[in-house]
Tab-separated table of C-alpha atoms and ligand atoms in Angstrom:
chain	number	residue	atom	x	y	z
A	1	VAL	CA	0.008	-0.017	0.032
A	2	THR	CA	1.385	3.331	-0.880
A	3	THR	CA	-0.129	6.418	0.666
A	4	SER	CA	0.220	9.855	-0.735
A	5	GLU	CA	0.214	11.409	2.762
A	6	PRO	CA	2.024	10.631	5.990
A	7	SER	CA	-0.351	8.904	8.209
A	8	LEU	CA	-2.602	11.453	9.691
A	9	THR	CA	-5.061	8.665	9.663
A	10	ASN	CA	-3.925	5.041	10.002
A	11	ILE	CA	-5.850	2.901	7.643
A	12	THR	CA	-3.702	-0.217	7.701
A	13	ARG	CA	-6.506	-2.651	8.575
A	14	SER	CA	-8.720	-1.107	6.076
A	15	TYR	CA	-6.190	-2.076	3.346
A	16	GLU	CA	-5.582	-5.548	4.778
A	17	THR	CA	-9.341	-6.192	4.589
A	18	TRP	CA	-9.384	-4.708	1.110
A	19	GLU	CA	-6.776	-7.161	-0.060
A	20	ARG	CA	-8.558	-10.075	1.426
A	21	PHE	CA	-11.785	-8.905	-0.150
A	22	ARG	CA	-10.191	-8.607	-3.655
A	23	ALA	CA	-9.192	-12.167	-3.485
A	24	VAL	CA	-12.848	-13.300	-3.269
A	25	ASN	CA	-14.707	-10.596	-5.214
A	26	PRO	CA	-14.272	-10.060	-8.918
A	27	LEU	CA	-15.816	-6.609	-9.179
A	28	GLY	CA	-13.029	-4.603	-7.541
A	29	GLY	CA	-12.525	-2.438	-10.519
A	30	ILE	CA	-16.180	-1.445	-11.033
A	31	TYR	CA	-18.409	-1.808	-8.050
A	32	TYR	CA	-15.741	-1.004	-5.513
A	33	SER	CA	-14.477	1.884	-7.631
A	34	ARG	CA	-16.883	3.618	-5.313
A	35	GLN	CA	-14.502	2.787	-2.484
A	36	PRO	CA	-10.710	3.155	-2.412
A	37	ALA	CA	-10.196	3.344	-6.100
A	38	PHE	CA	-12.582	6.245	-6.407
A	39	THR	CA	-9.560	8.156	-5.534
A	40	ALA	CA	-5.903	7.535	-5.063
A	41	TYR	CA	-5.567	4.114	-3.496
A	42	GLY	CA	-4.253	4.646	-0.009
A	43	ASP	CA	-6.113	7.803	0.872
A	44	PHE	CA	-9.515	6.509	1.831
A	45	PRO	CA	-10.732	3.857	4.190
A	46	THR	CA	-12.189	0.753	2.522
A	47	PHE	CA	-14.413	-0.883	5.174
A	48	ILE	CA	-16.332	0.665	7.955
A	49	THR	CA	-17.807	-0.677	11.185
A	50	ARG	CA	-20.304	2.028	11.954
A	51	ALA	CA	-22.393	4.784	10.339
A	52	GLU	CA	-24.237	7.190	12.571
A	53	GLY	CA	-25.669	10.676	11.986
A	54	CYS	CA	-23.181	12.144	9.520
A	55	ARG	CA	-20.149	10.160	10.710
A	56	LEU	CA	-18.522	6.918	9.644
A	57	THR	CA	-16.113	4.827	11.651
A	58	ASP	CA	-13.658	2.663	9.776
A	59	VAL	CA	-12.174	-0.766	10.662
A	60	ASP	CA	-9.071	1.003	12.059
A	61	GLY	CA	-11.254	3.039	14.399
A	62	ASN	CA	-10.977	6.390	12.588
A	63	THR	CA	-14.060	8.500	12.243
A	64	TYR	CA	-14.992	10.634	9.310
A	65	LEU	CA	-17.464	13.451	8.729
A	66	ASP	CA	-19.190	12.196	5.548
A	67	PHE	CA	-20.631	14.272	2.639
A	68	VAL	CA	-21.451	11.352	0.353
A	69	CYS	CA	-24.349	10.079	2.421
A	70	GLY	CA	-24.177	6.480	0.949
A	71	TYR	CA	-24.455	8.081	-2.488
A	72	GLY	CA	-27.715	9.725	-1.795
A	73	PRO	CA	-30.045	7.613	0.254
A	74	ILE	CA	-29.131	9.195	3.631
A	75	ILE	CA	-31.170	12.341	3.873
A	76	LEU	CA	-32.077	12.332	7.596
A	77	GLY	CA	-28.754	11.008	8.814
A	78	TYR	CA	-27.439	7.435	9.233
A	79	GLY	CA	-29.546	5.370	11.657
A	80	HIS	CA	-32.212	8.000	12.151
A	81	PRO	CA	-33.934	6.917	15.377
A	82	GLU	CA	-37.562	7.401	14.326
A	83	VAL	CA	-37.013	5.614	10.984
A	84	GLN	CA	-35.167	2.765	12.642
A	85	ALA	CA	-37.880	2.445	15.226
A	86	ALA	CA	-40.581	2.273	12.548
A	87	ALA	CA	-38.567	-0.354	10.695
A	88	ALA	CA	-38.079	-2.365	13.864
A	89	ARG	CA	-41.788	-2.327	14.695
A	90	GLN	CA	-42.653	-3.635	11.231
A	91	GLU	CA	-39.807	-6.172	11.365
A	92	ALA	CA	-41.240	-7.495	14.606
A	93	LYS	CA	-44.598	-8.144	12.839
A	94	GLY	CA	-42.999	-9.512	9.678
A	95	ASN	CA	-41.233	-8.487	6.508
A	96	ALA	CA	-41.287	-11.035	3.654
A	97	ALA	CA	-44.453	-13.024	3.592
A	98	THR	CA	-46.885	-14.778	1.261
A	99	PHE	CA	-49.224	-11.800	1.287
A	100	PRO	CA	-48.378	-8.086	1.483
A	101	PHE	CA	-48.719	-6.419	4.779
A	102	GLU	CA	-51.108	-3.463	5.113
A	103	VAL	CA	-48.232	-1.085	5.119
A	104	LEU	CA	-48.130	-1.530	1.311
A	105	LEU	CA	-51.577	0.101	1.036
A	106	GLU	CA	-50.652	2.823	3.501
A	107	LEU	CA	-47.545	3.719	1.641
A	108	THR	CA	-49.170	3.641	-1.772
A	109	GLU	CA	-51.965	6.027	-0.600
A	110	THR	CA	-49.383	8.283	1.060
A	111	VAL	CA	-47.228	8.415	-2.112
A	112	VAL	CA	-50.146	8.983	-4.392
A	113	GLY	CA	-51.476	11.715	-2.112
A	114	ARG	CA	-48.119	13.332	-1.887
A	115	TRP	CA	-47.201	14.045	-5.509
A	116	PRO	CA	-49.572	15.906	-7.836
A	117	HIS	CA	-48.486	13.898	-10.885
A	118	ALA	CA	-49.124	10.517	-9.082
A	119	ASP	CA	-52.452	8.744	-9.617
A	120	TRP	CA	-50.855	5.373	-8.832
A	121	ALA	CA	-47.568	4.035	-7.411
A	122	VAL	CA	-45.647	0.800	-7.449
A	123	PHE	CA	-42.569	-0.094	-5.465
A	124	GLY	CA	-39.249	-1.805	-6.029
A	125	LYS	CA	-35.889	-1.862	-4.351
A	126	ASN	CA	-33.427	0.152	-6.450
A	127	GLY	CA	-33.793	3.073	-8.781
A	128	SER	CA	-32.906	0.803	-11.734
A	129	ASP	CA	-36.044	-1.246	-11.038
A	130	MET	CA	-38.109	1.834	-11.610
A	131	THR	CA	-36.241	3.308	-14.624
A	132	THR	CA	-36.471	-0.078	-16.363
A	133	LEU	CA	-40.233	-0.374	-15.501
A	134	ALA	CA	-40.772	3.121	-16.773
A	135	THR	CA	-39.306	2.299	-20.135
A	136	ARG	CA	-41.486	-0.767	-20.336
A	137	VAL	CA	-44.635	1.174	-19.512
A	138	ALA	CA	-43.756	3.853	-22.070
A	139	ARG	CA	-43.202	1.259	-24.741
A	140	GLN	CA	-46.391	-0.572	-23.865
A	141	HIS	CA	-48.335	2.717	-23.837
A	142	THR	CA	-47.086	3.842	-27.284
A	143	GLY	CA	-46.447	0.566	-29.041
A	144	LYS	CA	-42.956	2.068	-29.971
A	145	GLU	CA	-39.442	1.240	-28.959
A	146	VAL	CA	-36.972	4.204	-29.094
A	147	ILE	CA	-36.211	5.874	-25.807
A	148	LEU	CA	-34.299	9.135	-25.967
A	149	VAL	CA	-31.924	10.107	-23.174
A	150	ALA	CA	-29.316	12.859	-22.574
A	151	GLU	CA	-25.850	11.746	-23.568
A	152	GLY	CA	-23.828	10.670	-20.549
A	153	ALA	CA	-26.840	10.577	-18.188
A	154	TYR	CA	-26.983	7.774	-15.768
A	155	HIS	CA	-30.304	5.957	-15.408
A	156	GLY	CA	-29.239	2.792	-13.714
A	157	PHE	CA	-27.740	-0.656	-13.901
A	158	ASP	CA	-30.049	-2.514	-16.274
A	159	THR	CA	-28.868	-3.678	-19.695
A	160	TRP	CA	-30.659	-0.861	-21.602
A	161	ALA	CA	-29.010	1.777	-19.368
A	162	VAL	CA	-25.491	0.704	-18.537
A	163	PRO	CA	-22.789	3.210	-19.237
A	164	PHE	CA	-20.274	0.531	-20.343
A	165	GLY	CA	-21.023	-1.993	-23.091
A	166	ALA	CA	-19.252	-4.988	-21.486
A	167	GLY	CA	-21.614	-7.946	-21.258
A	168	VAL	CA	-24.378	-6.219	-23.259
A	169	PRO	CA	-25.510	-7.999	-26.453
A	170	ALA	CA	-24.531	-6.053	-29.641
A	171	GLY	CA	-27.470	-4.075	-30.802
A	172	HIS	CA	-29.315	-4.221	-27.501
A	173	ARG	CA	-28.874	-0.485	-27.039
A	174	GLU	CA	-30.011	0.463	-30.519
A	175	THR	CA	-33.313	1.474	-29.136
A	176	ILE	CA	-31.625	3.958	-26.756
A	177	GLN	CA	-30.707	7.182	-28.595
A	178	VAL	CA	-29.211	10.369	-27.266
A	179	PHE	CA	-29.461	14.141	-27.423
A	180	GLY	CA	-27.068	16.725	-25.857
A	181	TRP	CA	-27.902	18.307	-22.501
A	182	ASN	CA	-29.702	21.600	-22.819
A	183	ASP	CA	-29.030	21.402	-26.477
A	184	VAL	CA	-32.340	22.287	-28.122
A	185	GLU	CA	-31.092	21.657	-31.705
A	186	SER	CA	-29.934	18.154	-30.822
A	187	VAL	CA	-33.376	17.391	-29.225
A	188	HIS	CA	-35.006	18.393	-32.527
A	189	ASP	CA	-32.505	16.331	-34.448
A	190	ALA	CA	-33.061	13.253	-32.223
A	191	PHE	CA	-36.839	13.321	-32.756
A	192	GLU	CA	-36.349	14.011	-36.487
A	193	ARG	CA	-33.985	11.041	-36.956
A	194	HIS	CA	-36.420	8.716	-35.159
A	195	ARG	CA	-39.696	10.091	-36.351
A	196	GLY	CA	-42.596	7.799	-35.605
A	197	LEU	CA	-40.490	5.552	-33.407
A	198	VAL	CA	-40.153	7.322	-30.076
A	199	ALA	CA	-41.822	5.755	-27.072
A	200	GLY	CA	-40.521	8.390	-24.691
A	201	VAL	CA	-37.749	10.512	-23.122
A	202	MET	CA	-36.013	9.631	-19.899
A	203	LEU	CA	-34.715	12.770	-18.200
A	204	SER	CA	-33.234	13.851	-14.874
A	205	PRO	CA	-34.005	17.340	-13.776
A	206	PHE	CA	-30.413	18.401	-13.908
A	207	ARG	CA	-27.240	17.089	-15.460
A	208	HIS	CA	-25.212	15.262	-12.823
A	209	ASP	CA	-22.702	13.291	-14.966
A	210	ALA	CA	-19.422	12.690	-13.119
A	211	GLY	CA	-16.667	15.216	-13.817
A	212	LYS	CA	-18.906	17.857	-15.440
A	213	ASP	CA	-20.458	21.052	-14.149
A	214	MET	CA	-24.010	20.447	-12.965
A	215	GLU	CA	-26.636	22.159	-15.035
A	216	PHE	CA	-30.403	22.342	-14.574
A	217	ALA	CA	-32.617	21.563	-17.577
A	218	SER	CA	-33.498	24.921	-19.217
A	219	ALA	CA	-37.092	25.854	-19.918
A	220	GLU	CA	-36.282	25.942	-23.691
A	221	PHE	CA	-34.752	22.401	-23.505
A	222	VAL	CA	-37.768	21.099	-21.690
A	223	ALA	CA	-40.144	22.776	-24.157
A	224	ALA	CA	-38.265	21.187	-27.094
A	225	ILE	CA	-38.626	17.777	-25.414
A	226	HIS	CA	-42.332	18.326	-24.875
A	227	GLU	CA	-42.817	19.509	-28.454
A	228	GLY	CA	-41.163	16.349	-29.738
A	229	LEU	CA	-43.068	14.095	-27.375
A	230	ASP	CA	-46.388	15.641	-28.263
A	231	ALA	CA	-45.793	15.065	-31.894
A	232	GLU	CA	-44.948	11.418	-31.089
A	233	ALA	CA	-47.632	10.965	-28.407
A	234	GLY	CA	-44.622	9.878	-26.394
A	235	VAL	CA	-44.091	9.579	-22.598
A	236	LEU	CA	-41.952	11.816	-20.401
A	237	MET	CA	-40.213	9.659	-17.804
A	238	LEU	CA	-38.669	11.791	-15.066
A	239	ASP	CA	-35.733	10.180	-13.338
A	240	ASP	CA	-35.964	11.886	-9.852
A	241	ILE	CA	-34.042	9.100	-8.204
A	242	ARG	CA	-30.981	11.185	-7.244
A	243	ALA	CA	-32.550	14.642	-7.168
A	244	GLY	CA	-35.867	13.707	-5.462
A	245	PHE	CA	-36.187	15.199	-1.949
A	246	ARG	CA	-33.074	17.279	-2.546
A	247	VAL	CA	-33.925	19.692	-5.310
A	248	HIS	CA	-37.516	20.236	-4.327
A	249	ALA	CA	-39.640	19.154	-1.482
A	250	THR	CA	-42.456	17.901	-3.704
A	251	GLY	CA	-40.659	16.868	-6.838
A	252	ALA	CA	-38.651	18.229	-9.746
A	253	SER	CA	-41.696	18.886	-11.845
A	254	HIS	CA	-42.230	21.917	-9.649
A	255	LEU	CA	-38.961	23.467	-10.611
A	256	GLY	CA	-40.582	25.951	-12.968
A	257	THR	CA	-38.906	24.533	-16.051
A	258	GLY	CA	-42.246	23.243	-17.461
A	259	LEU	CA	-41.625	19.499	-16.856
A	260	ARG	CA	-44.901	17.576	-17.176
A	261	PRO	CA	-43.939	13.977	-16.446
A	262	ASP	CA	-46.185	11.051	-17.123
A	263	LEU	CA	-44.016	8.768	-15.080
A	264	VAL	CA	-41.640	9.611	-12.221
A	265	CYS	CA	-39.013	7.379	-10.726
A	266	TYR	CA	-38.065	7.824	-7.031
A	267	GLY	CA	-35.438	5.974	-5.012
A	268	LYS	CA	-32.456	6.724	-2.885
A	269	ALA	CA	-33.614	9.255	-0.168
A	270	MET	CA	-37.087	7.785	0.139
A	271	GLY	CA	-35.971	5.094	2.482
A	272	ASN	CA	-33.052	6.869	4.300
A	273	GLY	CA	-30.976	3.711	3.524
A	274	HIS	CA	-33.775	1.148	3.570
A	275	PRO	CA	-34.101	-0.424	0.203
A	276	ILE	CA	-37.128	1.081	-1.507
A	277	ALA	CA	-37.885	2.861	-4.750
A	278	ALA	CA	-41.112	3.919	-6.431
A	279	LEU	CA	-42.590	4.546	-9.844
A	280	VAL	CA	-45.528	6.846	-9.887
A	281	GLY	CA	-47.708	7.616	-12.980
A	282	THR	CA	-50.651	9.520	-14.268
A	283	ASP	CA	-54.021	7.977	-15.034
A	284	ALA	CA	-53.122	8.028	-18.696
A	285	MET	CA	-50.345	5.489	-17.969
A	286	ARG	CA	-52.449	3.212	-15.789
A	287	GLU	CA	-53.611	0.772	-18.460
A	288	ALA	CA	-50.121	0.339	-19.906
A	289	ALA	CA	-48.673	-0.147	-16.423
A	290	SER	CA	-51.206	-2.861	-15.725
A	291	GLY	CA	-50.097	-4.699	-18.850
A	292	VAL	CA	-46.336	-5.050	-18.251
A	293	TYR	CA	-44.446	-7.591	-16.227
A	294	PHE	CA	-42.978	-6.348	-12.926
A	295	SER	CA	-41.947	-8.774	-10.191
A	296	GLY	CA	-39.280	-9.239	-7.678
A	297	THR	CA	-39.139	-11.471	-4.563
A	298	HIS	CA	-38.430	-8.538	-2.221
A	299	PHE	CA	-40.464	-5.888	-3.928
A	300	VAL	CA	-43.277	-6.265	-1.292
A	301	ALA	CA	-40.923	-6.453	1.674
A	302	ALA	CA	-42.739	-4.595	4.467
A	303	THR	CA	-39.860	-3.207	6.677
A	304	PRO	CA	-38.503	-0.752	4.058
A	305	MET	CA	-42.065	0.472	3.443
A	306	ALA	CA	-42.609	1.175	7.104
A	307	ALA	CA	-39.220	2.989	7.050
A	308	ALA	CA	-40.233	5.066	3.963
A	309	LEU	CA	-43.481	6.154	5.698
A	310	ALA	CA	-41.426	7.360	8.648
A	311	VAL	CA	-38.959	9.142	6.335
A	312	LEU	CA	-41.781	11.023	4.567
A	313	ASP	CA	-43.290	11.969	7.915
A	314	VAL	CA	-39.972	13.266	9.404
A	315	TYR	CA	-39.062	14.983	6.122
A	316	ASP	CA	-42.259	17.055	6.097
A	317	ARG	CA	-42.683	17.594	9.786
A	318	GLU	CA	-39.105	18.764	10.353
A	319	ARG	CA	-38.997	20.814	7.141
A	320	VAL	CA	-35.944	18.826	6.059
A	321	PHE	CA	-35.867	20.405	2.582
A	322	ASP	CA	-35.395	23.922	3.999
A	323	ARG	CA	-32.844	22.698	6.471
A	324	ILE	CA	-30.629	20.904	3.972
A	325	VAL	CA	-30.785	23.919	1.689
A	326	ALA	CA	-29.561	26.150	4.478
A	327	THR	CA	-26.817	23.649	5.394
A	328	GLY	CA	-25.818	23.255	1.706
A	329	GLU	CA	-25.619	27.082	1.361
A	330	ARG	CA	-23.377	27.303	4.370
A	331	LEU	CA	-21.066	24.597	2.945
A	332	ARG	CA	-20.975	26.277	-0.473
A	333	ARG	CA	-20.082	29.613	1.022
A	334	GLY	CA	-17.407	28.057	3.239
A	335	ILE	CA	-15.797	26.051	0.465
A	336	GLU	CA	-15.893	28.947	-2.005
A	337	ASP	CA	-14.443	31.376	0.439
A	338	ALA	CA	-11.715	28.882	1.506
A	339	ALA	CA	-10.705	28.186	-2.071
A	340	SER	CA	-10.635	31.906	-2.817
A	341	ALA	CA	-8.556	32.682	0.237
A	342	ALA	CA	-5.968	30.094	-0.850
A	343	GLY	CA	-6.038	31.423	-4.381
A	344	VAL	CA	-7.299	28.060	-5.817
A	345	GLY	CA	-9.746	28.383	-8.745
A	346	ILE	CA	-12.715	26.116	-8.333
A	347	ARG	CA	-16.310	25.740	-9.674
A	348	TYR	CA	-18.972	24.727	-7.145
A	349	THR	CA	-21.942	23.807	-9.205
A	350	GLY	CA	-25.390	22.122	-8.858
A	351	PRO	CA	-28.048	22.343	-6.082
A	352	VAL	CA	-26.418	23.170	-2.775
A	353	THR	CA	-27.962	19.993	-1.353
A	354	MET	CA	-26.034	17.838	-3.750
A	355	PRO	CA	-23.163	19.880	-5.187
A	356	THR	CA	-20.246	19.081	-7.391
A	357	LEU	CA	-16.735	20.607	-6.921
A	358	LEU	CA	-14.379	20.963	-9.904
A	359	PHE	CA	-10.897	22.542	-9.904
A	360	ASP	CA	-10.145	24.959	-12.710
A	361	ASN	CA	-7.705	23.681	-15.326
A	362	ASP	CA	-7.994	20.107	-14.016
A	363	PRO	CA	-9.384	18.084	-16.911
A	364	GLY	CA	-8.194	14.757	-15.470
A	365	SER	CA	-9.350	15.658	-12.028
A	366	GLU	CA	-5.916	14.956	-10.542
A	367	ARG	CA	-5.942	18.063	-8.284
A	368	LEU	CA	-9.451	17.245	-7.155
A	369	VAL	CA	-8.492	13.744	-6.380
A	370	ARG	CA	-5.468	14.942	-4.478
A	371	TRP	CA	-7.525	17.497	-2.509
A	372	THR	CA	-10.308	15.018	-1.510
A	373	GLY	CA	-7.526	12.573	-0.490
A	374	LEU	CA	-5.916	15.288	1.741
A	375	CYS	CA	-9.379	15.997	3.254
A	376	ALA	CA	-10.065	12.292	3.915
A	377	ARG	CA	-6.749	11.905	5.685
A	378	ARG	CA	-7.941	14.695	7.958
A	379	GLY	CA	-11.255	13.079	8.561
A	380	VAL	CA	-13.629	14.636	6.005
A	381	ILE	CA	-15.103	12.637	3.104
A	382	PHE	CA	-15.800	14.640	-0.105
A	383	HIS	CA	-16.094	12.765	-3.395
A	384	PRO	CA	-13.928	13.591	-6.333
A	385	ARG	CA	-15.946	11.898	-9.046
A	386	HIS	CA	-19.513	12.077	-7.894
A	387	ASN	CA	-21.657	14.833	-6.500
A	388	TRP	CA	-21.801	15.232	-2.741
A	389	PHE	CA	-24.961	15.012	-0.604
A	390	VAL	CA	-26.044	17.012	2.437
A	391	SER	CA	-28.333	15.519	5.074
A	392	ALA	CA	-30.402	16.836	7.946
A	393	ALA	CA	-27.792	15.373	10.282
A	394	HIS	CA	-25.123	17.788	9.182
A	395	SER	CA	-25.192	20.652	11.758
A	396	ASP	CA	-23.705	24.073	11.253
A	397	ALA	CA	-20.796	22.972	13.500
A	398	ASP	CA	-20.221	19.904	11.250
A	399	VAL	CA	-20.119	22.085	8.196
A	400	ASP	CA	-17.693	24.507	9.858
A	401	GLU	CA	-15.503	21.598	10.868
A	402	ALA	CA	-15.507	20.325	7.231
A	403	VAL	CA	-14.772	23.821	5.896
A	404	ALA	CA	-11.811	24.239	8.251
A	405	VAL	CA	-10.354	20.988	6.849
A	406	ALA	CA	-11.224	22.051	3.285
A	407	ALA	CA	-9.427	25.359	3.829
A	408	GLU	CA	-6.293	23.691	5.158
A	409	CYS	CA	-6.239	21.363	2.113
A	410	PHE	CA	-6.755	24.155	-0.382
A	411	GLU	CA	-3.686	25.859	1.192
A	412	LEU	CA	-1.704	22.571	0.798
A	413	ILE	CA	-2.819	22.287	-2.874
A	414	ALA	CA	-1.934	25.886	-3.592
A	415	ARG	CA	1.678	25.199	-2.428
A	416	GLU	CA	2.101	22.043	-4.434
B	1	LIG	C1	-30.234	9.656	-11.759
B	1	LIG	C2	-30.151	8.189	-11.378
B	1	LIG	N1	-30.944	7.303	-11.960
B	1	LIG	C3	-30.977	6.015	-11.640
B	1	LIG	C4	-30.066	5.503	-10.734
B	1	LIG	C5	-30.060	4.105	-10.412
B	1	LIG	O1	-30.491	3.883	-9.092
B	1	LIG	P1	-30.053	2.580	-8.362
B	1	LIG	O2	-28.544	2.680	-8.200
B	1	LIG	O3	-30.740	2.669	-7.058
B	1	LIG	O4	-30.409	1.375	-9.167
B	1	LIG	C6	-29.187	6.404	-10.098
B	1	LIG	C7	-28.263	5.898	-9.091
B	1	LIG	O5	-27.282	6.512	-8.773
B	1	LIG	C8	-29.255	7.746	-10.360
B	1	LIG	O6	-28.432	8.615	-9.813
């Protein structure tokens, strides 16, 4: 193990466990690129023993202030007591069973009552369950096959959506075609090239591709998409899996950009770490939804549903959206001021609740990787290749602690 920093943090055991793990798991390069290889190997812990509030403890006993929040699901904080208690109460009654528990009805009614564009809802486990189901419903509804997506957008793990071609049959992705983000001309072109064939558009409310500035969908871009869809009688599938609960309290269709989704995919924050995702749709989509195949052994598991009900309750009651916006703004101000004081040029883009940091003149992200590594070695986890997430468990004092570390590391970077 080579470390790029003298041991401010000792992560010896982390790397021993990592080596053991690599011997028995083939996915090191891909899945666990989310772990040590997401940065310079040697800077970040690999395995943890505890996650609580906004802090992680690793196998060497170090604690970290975490701004990745499990890649989005943790919106109230790790191990939120009320959510955990609701889950435990359901778990005591049962979870997987031959018939669904009543909590399924309660959650469905709650979700349908919550979002104006929802006349019905179904639940799965991961976001990918929902984006794949949405494409199926759109194709069934229109009798057409082509799905248009923004180039570079991530919509999940399933074969139609994967960003890398390995293991995907040649030709499988022919029905997935792209346009450029906020590029009205390319939207017109994409519809023109596939005239009469378009089942729908899958869109996130803002661009959150790794390594790029974040950008909200412009009103002109959304209008061009709706114009194309209207001509095709196609379906707008909104992928709100990452942005849901963090860019708007009641959904991205309220952002004022004119999004009128027929189907919306939710996941991540909905369960605060419990595995649950939802597809909601309008009445116009109901018949198509009733005609497609959708099944999974654990889709009706009751414990995550009870957790989700508690999450929605806490989220609304404690005005979590307003709180994470205020926290996110404090973090943005702190990081921008710290970078500027050190004379380091950065761009801090995206919603403050899930921002992305990029260094100027750093096309390969080397400086960013170095900076996040320096921060991790001082106990603060920022991600160099993915947007960060803010949760309700981050207090002002936590943010100030993180900003102090960020500032120290900007100074170090400025001197290198
Ligand atoms: C925008 C977006 N869509 C879909 C997905 C897929 O969700 P999951 O990883 O839960 O399958 C993700 C996950 O990161 C996402 O960010």
